[in-house]
Amino acid sequence: MDILGALKLAPSPPALAGAAPPATPARSSSVHFHLANAGAAALVAASLLVADPSLAFIGGGPYGKQVTRGQDLTGKDFSGLTLVKQDFKTSILRQANFKGANLLGASFFDADLTSSADLSDSDLRGADFSLANLSKANLTNANLEGALVTGNTSFKGAKITGTDFTDVPLRDDQREYLCKIADGVNSTTGNDTKETLFCS
């Protein structure tokens, strides 16, 4: 049986003489309004992205919605921000301020954190510092528990008073160097820096 032929359409009622035509829903103007708003929002987001990449963490990827990968973020202020699993791979972060930031599981793979980048009081548990340069970085009272480092990760001249290195897989020469400059107790974990480094 022809399905279309089986359908019975109800006839439209006859128009009354002098009656106004039925009103059309004002849906199309509402749709245009929402589309205009969406376009404006997209333009604002794009302008933020061009003006300052640290204001609009672009991209996606394995570390969540906010990505600052491979960018020059010298001197940027990320202090006190929640940046869990943030991707800073290969970024230039000289003199960047991460004081008190939540950087749990963040990636600083091959990042440049030299020239007094401030990571003091930050939560860096499980962060990836493979190949990263932390020369002269401020790690005072930071919690690096379980952070990943490699033999090429540099801590030359870093400030590590009260830094917690629990379960950080350091090479012998890295450990030896850090033990020479280690002191203090982490105020959050209560762990002695030298003890977390297994200094003799």
JSON list of C-alpha atoms in Angstrom, two decimals:
[
{"chain": "A", "resi": 1, "resn": "MET", "atom": "CA", "xyz": [0.00, 0.00, 0.00]},
{"chain": "A", "resi": 2, "resn": "ASP", "atom": "CA", "xyz": [1.20, 3.45, -0.81]},
{"chain": "A", "resi": 3, "resn": "ILE", "atom": "CA", "xyz": [1.87, 5.06, 2.59]},
{"chain": "A", "resi": 4, "resn": "LEU", "atom": "CA", "xyz": [1.57, 8.59, 1.25]},
{"chain": "A", "resi": 5, "resn": "GLY", "atom": "CA", "xyz": [-1.69, 7.71, -0.44]},
{"chain": "A", "resi": 6, "resn": "ALA", "atom": "CA", "xyz": [-3.05, 6.32, 2.83]},
{"chain": "A", "resi": 7, "resn": "LEU", "atom": "CA", "xyz": [-2.51, 9.59, 4.68]},
{"chain": "A", "resi": 8, "resn": "LYS", "atom": "CA", "xyz": [-5.64, 11.69, 5.01]},
{"chain": "A", "resi": 9, "resn": "LEU", "atom": "CA", "xyz": [-4.99, 15.39, 5.33]},
{"chain": "A", "resi": 10, "resn": "ALA", "atom": "CA", "xyz": [-7.62, 17.44, 7.09]},
{"chain": "A", "resi": 11, "resn": "PRO", "atom": "CA", "xyz": [-8.81, 20.29, 4.88]},
{"chain": "A", "resi": 12, "resn": "SER", "atom": "CA", "xyz": [-8.07, 23.82, 6.06]},
{"chain": "A", "resi": 13, "resn": "PRO", "atom": "CA", "xyz": [-11.15, 25.68, 7.34]},
{"chain": "A", "resi": 14, "resn": "PRO", "atom": "CA", "xyz": [-12.47, 28.25, 4.87]},
{"chain": "A", "resi": 15, "resn": "ALA", "atom": "CA", "xyz": [-11.35, 31.83, 5.48]},
{"chain": "A", "resi": 16, "resn": "LEU", "atom": "CA", "xyz": [-14.07, 34.09, 6.78]},
{"chain": "A", "resi": 17, "resn": "ALA", "atom": "CA", "xyz": [-14.79, 37.22, 4.84]},
{"chain": "A", "resi": 18, "resn": "GLY", "atom": "CA", "xyz": [-12.99, 40.23, 6.26]},
{"chain": "A", "resi": 19, "resn": "ALA", "atom": "CA", "xyz": [-10.94, 38.09, 8.71]},
{"chain": "A", "resi": 20, "resn": "ALA", "atom": "CA", "xyz": [-7.26, 38.85, 9.15]},
{"chain": "A", "resi": 21, "resn": "PRO", "atom": "CA", "xyz": [-4.82, 36.17, 7.94]},
{"chain": "A", "resi": 22, "resn": "PRO", "atom": "CA", "xyz": [-3.50, 33.87, 10.68]},
{"chain": "A", "resi": 23, "resn": "ALA", "atom": "CA", "xyz": [-0.51, 35.26, 12.55]},
{"chain": "A", "resi": 24, "resn": "THR", "atom": "CA", "xyz": [2.88, 33.72, 11.72]},
{"chain": "A", "resi": 25, "resn": "PRO", "atom": "CA", "xyz": [5.03, 32.79, 14.73]},
{"chain": "A", "resi": 26, "resn": "ALA", "atom": "CA", "xyz": [7.83, 35.25, 15.31]},
{"chain": "A", "resi": 27, "resn": "ARG", "atom": "CA", "xyz": [10.30, 32.42, 15.43]},
{"chain": "A", "resi": 28, "resn": "SER", "atom": "CA", "xyz": [12.51, 33.62, 12.59]},
{"chain": "A", "resi": 29, "resn": "SER", "atom": "CA", "xyz": [13.31, 36.95, 14.28]},
{"chain": "A", "resi": 30, "resn": "SER", "atom": "CA", "xyz": [14.17, 35.10, 17.51]},
{"chain": "A", "resi": 31, "resn": "VAL", "atom": "CA", "xyz": [16.53, 32.78, 15.61]},
{"chain": "A", "resi": 32, "resn": "HIS", "atom": "CA", "xyz": [18.23, 35.76, 13.95]},
{"chain": "A", "resi": 33, "resn": "PHE", "atom": "CA", "xyz": [18.67, 37.40, 17.36]},
{"chain": "A", "resi": 34, "resn": "HIS", "atom": "CA", "xyz": [20.36, 34.32, 18.84]},
{"chain": "A", "resi": 35, "resn": "LEU", "atom": "CA", "xyz": [22.58, 33.88, 15.80]},
{"chain": "A", "resi": 36, "resn": "ALA", "atom": "CA", "xyz": [23.69, 37.51, 16.06]},
{"chain": "A", "resi": 37, "resn": "ASN", "atom": "CA", "xyz": [24.56, 37.06, 19.73]},
{"chain": "A", "resi": 38, "resn": "ALA", "atom": "CA", "xyz": [26.52, 33.88, 19.01]},
{"chain": "A", "resi": 39, "resn": "GLY", "atom": "CA", "xyz": [28.48, 35.67, 16.27]},
{"chain": "A", "resi": 40, "resn": "ALA", "atom": "CA", "xyz": [29.32, 38.55, 18.59]},
{"chain": "A", "resi": 41, "resn": "ALA", "atom": "CA", "xyz": [30.52, 36.14, 21.31]},
{"chain": "A", "resi": 42, "resn": "ALA", "atom": "CA", "xyz": [32.75, 34.36, 18.78]},
{"chain": "A", "resi": 43, "resn": "LEU", "atom": "CA", "xyz": [34.30, 37.67, 17.71]},
{"chain": "A", "resi": 44, "resn": "VAL", "atom": "CA", "xyz": [35.05, 38.60, 21.33]},
{"chain": "A", "resi": 45, "resn": "ALA", "atom": "CA", "xyz": [36.66, 35.22, 22.00]},
{"chain": "A", "resi": 46, "resn": "ALA", "atom": "CA", "xyz": [38.77, 35.52, 18.84]},
{"chain": "A", "resi": 47, "resn": "SER", "atom": "CA", "xyz": [39.95, 39.00, 19.79]},
{"chain": "A", "resi": 48, "resn": "LEU", "atom": "CA", "xyz": [41.01, 37.77, 23.24]},
{"chain": "A", "resi": 49, "resn": "LEU", "atom": "CA", "xyz": [42.93, 34.96, 21.62]},
{"chain": "A", "resi": 50, "resn": "VAL", "atom": "CA", "xyz": [44.89, 37.32, 19.39]},
{"chain": "A", "resi": 51, "resn": "ALA", "atom": "CA", "xyz": [45.39, 39.99, 22.02]},
{"chain": "A", "resi": 52, "resn": "ASP", "atom": "CA", "xyz": [46.66, 37.81, 24.83]},
{"chain": "A", "resi": 53, "resn": "PRO", "atom": "CA", "xyz": [46.94, 34.00, 24.67]},
{"chain": "A", "resi": 54, "resn": "SER", "atom": "CA", "xyz": [47.15, 33.75, 28.46]},
{"chain": "A", "resi": 55, "resn": "LEU", "atom": "CA", "xyz": [43.63, 35.21, 28.75]},
{"chain": "A", "resi": 56, "resn": "ALA", "atom": "CA", "xyz": [42.08, 32.64, 26.43]},
{"chain": "A", "resi": 57, "resn": "PHE", "atom": "CA", "xyz": [43.73, 29.26, 26.90]},
{"chain": "A", "resi": 58, "resn": "ILE", "atom": "CA", "xyz": [43.23, 27.93, 23.39]},
{"chain": "A", "resi": 59, "resn": "GLY", "atom": "CA", "xyz": [42.88, 24.46, 22.02]},
{"chain": "A", "resi": 60, "resn": "GLY", "atom": "CA", "xyz": [41.98, 21.15, 23.56]},
{"chain": "A", "resi": 61, "resn": "GLY", "atom": "CA", "xyz": [44.04, 18.00, 23.62]},
{"chain": "A", "resi": 62, "resn": "PRO", "atom": "CA", "xyz": [44.86, 15.51, 26.36]},
{"chain": "A", "resi": 63, "resn": "TYR", "atom": "CA", "xyz": [45.23, 18.07, 29.14]},
{"chain": "A", "resi": 64, "resn": "GLY", "atom": "CA", "xyz": [41.74, 19.57, 29.01]},
{"chain": "A", "resi": 65, "resn": "LYS", "atom": "CA", "xyz": [40.10, 22.61, 27.48]},
{"chain": "A", "resi": 66, "resn": "GLN", "atom": "CA", "xyz": [42.73, 25.15, 28.49]},
{"chain": "A", "resi": 67, "resn": "VAL", "atom": "CA", "xyz": [45.98, 24.76, 26.56]},
{"chain": "A", "resi": 68, "resn": "THR", "atom": "CA", "xyz": [48.99, 27.07, 26.58]},
{"chain": "A", "resi": 69, "resn": "ARG", "atom": "CA", "xyz": [51.30, 24.82, 24.64]},
{"chain": "A", "resi": 70, "resn": "GLY", "atom": "CA", "xyz": [54.32, 26.10, 22.71]},
{"chain": "A", "resi": 71, "resn": "GLN", "atom": "CA", "xyz": [53.71, 29.79, 23.42]},
{"chain": "A", "resi": 72, "resn": "ASP", "atom": "CA", "xyz": [55.84, 32.66, 24.72]},
{"chain": "A", "resi": 73, "resn": "LEU", "atom": "CA", "xyz": [54.27, 33.44, 28.09]},
{"chain": "A", "resi": 74, "resn": "THR", "atom": "CA", "xyz": [57.20, 35.35, 29.55]},
{"chain": "A", "resi": 75, "resn": "GLY", "atom": "CA", "xyz": [56.22, 37.28, 32.67]},
{"chain": "A", "resi": 76, "resn": "LYS", "atom": "CA", "xyz": [52.57, 36.16, 32.60]},
{"chain": "A", "resi": 77, "resn": "ASP", "atom": "CA", "xyz": [50.68, 36.07, 35.90]},
{"chain": "A", "resi": 78, "resn": "PHE", "atom": "CA", "xyz": [49.02, 32.72, 36.69]},
{"chain": "A", "resi": 79, "resn": "SER", "atom": "CA", "xyz": [49.27, 33.15, 40.47]},
{"chain": "A", "resi": 80, "resn": "GLY", "atom": "CA", "xyz": [46.54, 31.46, 42.50]},
{"chain": "A", "resi": 81, "resn": "LEU", "atom": "CA", "xyz": [44.81, 29.98, 39.45]},
{"chain": "A", "resi": 82, "resn": "THR", "atom": "CA", "xyz": [43.47, 26.44, 39.14]},
{"chain": "A", "resi": 83, "resn": "LEU", "atom": "CA", "xyz": [45.38, 24.97, 36.20]},
{"chain": "A", "resi": 84, "resn": "VAL", "atom": "CA", "xyz": [44.89, 21.24, 36.75]},
{"chain": "A", "resi": 85, "resn": "LYS", "atom": "CA", "xyz": [46.46, 19.23, 33.92]},
{"chain": "A", "resi": 86, "resn": "GLN", "atom": "CA", "xyz": [47.34, 22.43, 32.07]},
{"chain": "A", "resi": 87, "resn": "ASP", "atom": "CA", "xyz": [49.56, 21.89, 29.04]},
{"chain": "A", "resi": 88, "resn": "PHE", "atom": "CA", "xyz": [52.64, 24.15, 29.00]},
{"chain": "A", "resi": 89, "resn": "LYS", "atom": "CA", "xyz": [54.73, 21.85, 26.79]},
{"chain": "A", "resi": 90, "resn": "THR", "atom": "CA", "xyz": [57.67, 23.64, 25.12]},
{"chain": "A", "resi": 91, "resn": "SER", "atom": "CA", "xyz": [56.40, 27.04, 26.32]},
{"chain": "A", "resi": 92, "resn": "ILE", "atom": "CA", "xyz": [58.68, 29.93, 27.29]},
{"chain": "A", "resi": 93, "resn": "LEU", "atom": "CA", "xyz": [57.74, 30.76, 30.87]},
{"chain": "A", "resi": 94, "resn": "ARG", "atom": "CA", "xyz": [60.62, 32.97, 31.99]},
{"chain": "A", "resi": 95, "resn": "GLN", "atom": "CA", "xyz": [59.67, 35.11, 34.98]},
{"chain": "A", "resi": 96, "resn": "ALA", "atom": "CA", "xyz": [56.11, 33.73, 34.86]},
{"chain": "A", "resi": 97, "resn": "ASN", "atom": "CA", "xyz": [54.25, 33.87, 38.16]},
{"chain": "A", "resi": 98, "resn": "PHE", "atom": "CA", "xyz": [52.62, 30.60, 39.31]},
{"chain": "A", "resi": 99, "resn": "LYS", "atom": "CA", "xyz": [52.71, 31.42, 43.03]},
{"chain": "A", "resi": 100, "resn": "GLY", "atom": "CA", "xyz": [50.06, 29.42, 44.89]},
{"chain": "A", "resi": 101, "resn": "ALA", "atom": "CA", "xyz": [48.61, 27.94, 41.69]},
{"chain": "A", "resi": 102, "resn": "ASN", "atom": "CA", "xyz": [47.01, 24.51, 41.52]},
{"chain": "A", "resi": 103, "resn": "LEU", "atom": "CA", "xyz": [49.10, 22.78, 38.83]},
{"chain": "A", "resi": 104, "resn": "LEU", "atom": "CA", "xyz": [48.19, 19.22, 39.68]},
{"chain": "A", "resi": 105, "resn": "GLY", "atom": "CA", "xyz": [49.27, 16.98, 36.78]},
{"chain": "A", "resi": 106, "resn": "ALA", "atom": "CA", "xyz": [50.31, 19.92, 34.59]},
{"chain": "A", "resi": 107, "resn": "SER", "atom": "CA", "xyz": [52.84, 19.36, 31.81]},
{"chain": "A", "resi": 108, "resn": "PHE", "atom": "CA", "xyz": [55.97, 21.49, 31.61]},
{"chain": "A", "resi": 109, "resn": "PHE", "atom": "CA", "xyz": [57.68, 19.12, 29.19]},
{"chain": "A", "resi": 110, "resn": "ASP", "atom": "CA", "xyz": [60.70, 20.87, 27.62]},
{"chain": "A", "resi": 111, "resn": "ALA", "atom": "CA", "xyz": [59.48, 24.23, 29.00]},
{"chain": "A", "resi": 112, "resn": "ASP", "atom": "CA", "xyz": [61.75, 27.16, 29.83]},
{"chain": "A", "resi": 113, "resn": "LEU", "atom": "CA", "xyz": [61.13, 28.21, 33.45]},
{"chain": "A", "resi": 114, "resn": "THR", "atom": "CA", "xyz": [64.41, 30.08, 33.87]},
{"chain": "A", "resi": 115, "resn": "SER", "atom": "CA", "xyz": [65.03, 33.64, 35.02]},
{"chain": "A", "resi": 116, "resn": "SER", "atom": "CA", "xyz": [63.18, 33.45, 38.34]},
{"chain": "A", "resi": 117, "resn": "ALA", "atom": "CA", "xyz": [59.92, 31.84, 37.27]},
{"chain": "A", "resi": 118, "resn": "ASP", "atom": "CA", "xyz": [57.90, 31.75, 40.51]},
{"chain": "A", "resi": 119, "resn": "LEU", "atom": "CA", "xyz": [56.41, 28.36, 41.42]},
{"chain": "A", "resi": 120, "resn": "SER", "atom": "CA", "xyz": [56.46, 28.98, 45.16]},
{"chain": "A", "resi": 121, "resn": "ASP", "atom": "CA", "xyz": [53.60, 27.57, 47.27]},
{"chain": "A", "resi": 122, "resn": "SER", "atom": "CA", "xyz": [52.19, 25.82, 44.20]},
{"chain": "A", "resi": 123, "resn": "ASP", "atom": "CA", "xyz": [50.71, 22.33, 44.00]},
{"chain": "A", "resi": 124, "resn": "LEU", "atom": "CA", "xyz": [52.81, 20.48, 41.42]},
{"chain": "A", "resi": 125, "resn": "ARG", "atom": "CA", "xyz": [51.94, 16.92, 42.38]},
{"chain": "A", "resi": 126, "resn": "GLY", "atom": "CA", "xyz": [52.28, 14.63, 39.38]},
{"chain": "A", "resi": 127, "resn": "ALA", "atom": "CA", "xyz": [53.49, 17.45, 37.12]},
{"chain": "A", "resi": 128, "resn": "ASP", "atom": "CA", "xyz": [55.74, 16.58, 34.17]},
{"chain": "A", "resi": 129, "resn": "PHE", "atom": "CA", "xyz": [59.09, 18.40, 34.16]},
{"chain": "A", "resi": 130, "resn": "SER", "atom": "CA", "xyz": [60.79, 16.12, 31.62]},
{"chain": "A", "resi": 131, "resn": "LEU", "atom": "CA", "xyz": [63.53, 18.08, 29.80]},
{"chain": "A", "resi": 132, "resn": "ALA", "atom": "CA", "xyz": [62.36, 21.28, 31.52]},
{"chain": "A", "resi": 133, "resn": "ASN", "atom": "CA", "xyz": [64.81, 24.03, 32.48]},
{"chain": "A", "resi": 134, "resn": "LEU", "atom": "CA", "xyz": [64.17, 25.22, 36.06]},
{"chain": "A", "resi": 135, "resn": "SER", "atom": "CA", "xyz": [67.45, 27.11, 36.44]},
{"chain": "A", "resi": 136, "resn": "LYS", "atom": "CA", "xyz": [66.98, 29.89, 39.02]},
{"chain": "A", "resi": 137, "resn": "ALA", "atom": "CA", "xyz": [63.27, 29.07, 39.36]},
{"chain": "A", "resi": 138, "resn": "ASN", "atom": "CA", "xyz": [61.63, 29.68, 42.73]},
{"chain": "A", "resi": 139, "resn": "LEU", "atom": "CA", "xyz": [60.26, 26.38, 44.08]},
{"chain": "A", "resi": 140, "resn": "THR", "atom": "CA", "xyz": [60.01, 27.54, 47.70]},
{"chain": "A", "resi": 141, "resn": "ASN", "atom": "CA", "xyz": [57.40, 25.52, 49.63]},
{"chain": "A", "resi": 142, "resn": "ALA", "atom": "CA", "xyz": [56.12, 23.90, 46.39]},
{"chain": "A", "resi": 143, "resn": "ASN", "atom": "CA", "xyz": [54.75, 20.35, 46.53]},
{"chain": "A", "resi": 144, "resn": "LEU", "atom": "CA", "xyz": [56.32, 18.23, 43.77]},
{"chain": "A", "resi": 145, "resn": "GLU", "atom": "CA", "xyz": [55.17, 14.88, 45.11]},
{"chain": "A", "resi": 146, "resn": "GLY", "atom": "CA", "xyz": [55.25, 12.29, 42.32]},
{"chain": "A", "resi": 147, "resn": "ALA", "atom": "CA", "xyz": [56.39, 14.82, 39.71]},
{"chain": "A", "resi": 148, "resn": "LEU", "atom": "CA", "xyz": [58.23, 13.45, 36.68]},
{"chain": "A", "resi": 149, "resn": "VAL", "atom": "CA", "xyz": [61.75, 14.63, 35.86]},
{"chain": "A", "resi": 150, "resn": "THR", "atom": "CA", "xyz": [64.45, 13.34, 33.54]},
{"chain": "A", "resi": 151, "resn": "GLY", "atom": "CA", "xyz": [68.24, 13.48, 33.58]},
{"chain": "A", "resi": 152, "resn": "ASN", "atom": "CA", "xyz": [68.09, 16.62, 31.44]},
{"chain": "A", "resi": 153, "resn": "THR", "atom": "CA", "xyz": [65.79, 18.50, 33.85]},
{"chain": "A", "resi": 154, "resn": "SER", "atom": "CA", "xyz": [67.91, 21.34, 35.24]},
{"chain": "A", "resi": 155, "resn": "PHE", "atom": "CA", "xyz": [67.55, 22.71, 38.79]},
{"chain": "A", "resi": 156, "resn": "LYS", "atom": "CA", "xyz": [70.74, 24.81, 38.71]},
{"chain": "A", "resi": 157, "resn": "GLY", "atom": "CA", "xyz": [70.35, 27.81, 41.00]},
{"chain": "A", "resi": 158, "resn": "ALA", "atom": "CA", "xyz": [66.74, 26.97, 41.91]},
{"chain": "A", "resi": 159, "resn": "LYS", "atom": "CA", "xyz": [65.34, 27.97, 45.31]},
{"chain": "A", "resi": 160, "resn": "ILE", "atom": "CA", "xyz": [64.08, 24.84, 47.07]},
{"chain": "A", "resi": 161, "resn": "THR", "atom": "CA", "xyz": [63.50, 25.90, 50.68]},
{"chain": "A", "resi": 162, "resn": "GLY", "atom": "CA", "xyz": [60.63, 23.76, 51.96]},
{"chain": "A", "resi": 163, "resn": "THR", "atom": "CA", "xyz": [60.12, 22.05, 48.60]},
{"chain": "A", "resi": 164, "resn": "ASP", "atom": "CA", "xyz": [58.62, 18.55, 48.85]},
{"chain": "A", "resi": 165, "resn": "PHE", "atom": "CA", "xyz": [60.34, 16.10, 46.46]},
{"chain": "A", "resi": 166, "resn": "THR", "atom": "CA", "xyz": [58.53, 12.98, 47.70]},
{"chain": "A", "resi": 167, "resn": "ASP", "atom": "CA", "xyz": [58.60, 10.19, 45.06]},
{"chain": "A", "resi": 168, "resn": "VAL", "atom": "CA", "xyz": [60.33, 12.37, 42.45]},
{"chain": "A", "resi": 169, "resn": "PRO", "atom": "CA", "xyz": [62.63, 10.06, 40.40]},
{"chain": "A", "resi": 170, "resn": "LEU", "atom": "CA", "xyz": [65.87, 12.06, 40.45]},
{"chain": "A", "resi": 171, "resn": "ARG", "atom": "CA", "xyz": [69.17, 11.00, 38.96]},
{"chain": "A", "resi": 172, "resn": "ASP", "atom": "CA", "xyz": [72.02, 10.63, 41.46]},
{"chain": "A", "resi": 173, "resn": "ASP", "atom": "CA", "xyz": [73.84, 13.77, 40.33]},
{"chain": "A", "resi": 174, "resn": "GLN", "atom": "CA", "xyz": [70.60, 15.79, 40.48]},
{"chain": "A", "resi": 175, "resn": "ARG", "atom": "CA", "xyz": [69.90, 14.51, 43.99]},
{"chain": "A", "resi": 176, "resn": "GLU", "atom": "CA", "xyz": [73.45, 15.27, 45.09]},
{"chain": "A", "resi": 177, "resn": "TYR", "atom": "CA", "xyz": [73.21, 18.84, 43.81]},
{"chain": "A", "resi": 178, "resn": "LEU", "atom": "CA", "xyz": [69.80, 19.47, 45.39]},
{"chain": "A", "resi": 179, "resn": "CYS", "atom": "CA", "xyz": [70.92, 18.05, 48.73]},
{"chain": "A", "resi": 180, "resn": "LYS", "atom": "CA", "xyz": [73.66, 20.71, 48.87]},
{"chain": "A", "resi": 181, "resn": "ILE", "atom": "CA", "xyz": [71.11, 23.53, 48.71]},
{"chain": "A", "resi": 182, "resn": "ALA", "atom": "CA", "xyz": [68.09, 21.89, 50.39]},
{"chain": "A", "resi": 183, "resn": "ASP", "atom": "CA", "xyz": [66.65, 23.19, 53.65]},
{"chain": "A", "resi": 184, "resn": "GLY", "atom": "CA", "xyz": [63.34, 23.85, 55.37]},
{"chain": "A", "resi": 185, "resn": "VAL", "atom": "CA", "xyz": [60.04, 22.03, 55.84]},
{"chain": "A", "resi": 186, "resn": "ASN", "atom": "CA", "xyz": [57.05, 22.17, 53.53]},
{"chain": "A", "resi": 187, "resn": "SER", "atom": "CA", "xyz": [54.29, 24.02, 55.36]},
{"chain": "A", "resi": 188, "resn": "THR", "atom": "CA", "xyz": [51.51, 22.07, 53.61]},
{"chain": "A", "resi": 189, "resn": "THR", "atom": "CA", "xyz": [52.80, 18.49, 53.86]},
{"chain": "A", "resi": 190, "resn": "GLY", "atom": "CA", "xyz": [55.02, 18.92, 56.92]},
{"chain": "A", "resi": 191, "resn": "ASN", "atom": "CA", "xyz": [57.82, 17.05, 55.13]},
{"chain": "A", "resi": 192, "resn": "ASP", "atom": "CA", "xyz": [61.45, 18.04, 55.50]},
{"chain": "A", "resi": 193, "resn": "THR", "atom": "CA", "xyz": [62.98, 18.86, 52.11]},
{"chain": "A", "resi": 194, "resn": "LYS", "atom": "CA", "xyz": [66.21, 16.95, 52.79]},
{"chain": "A", "resi": 195, "resn": "GLU", "atom": "CA", "xyz": [64.28, 13.90, 53.92]},
{"chain": "A", "resi": 196, "resn": "THR", "atom": "CA", "xyz": [62.17, 13.86, 50.75]},
{"chain": "A", "resi": 197, "resn": "LEU", "atom": "CA", "xyz": [65.42, 13.95, 48.78]},
{"chain": "A", "resi": 198, "resn": "PHE", "atom": "CA", "xyz": [66.93, 11.12, 50.87]},
{"chain": "A", "resi": 199, "resn": "CYS", "atom": "CA", "xyz": [69.96, 13.29, 51.60]},
{"chain": "A", "resi": 200, "resn": "SER", "atom": "CA", "xyz": [72.57, 11.45, 53.64]}
]
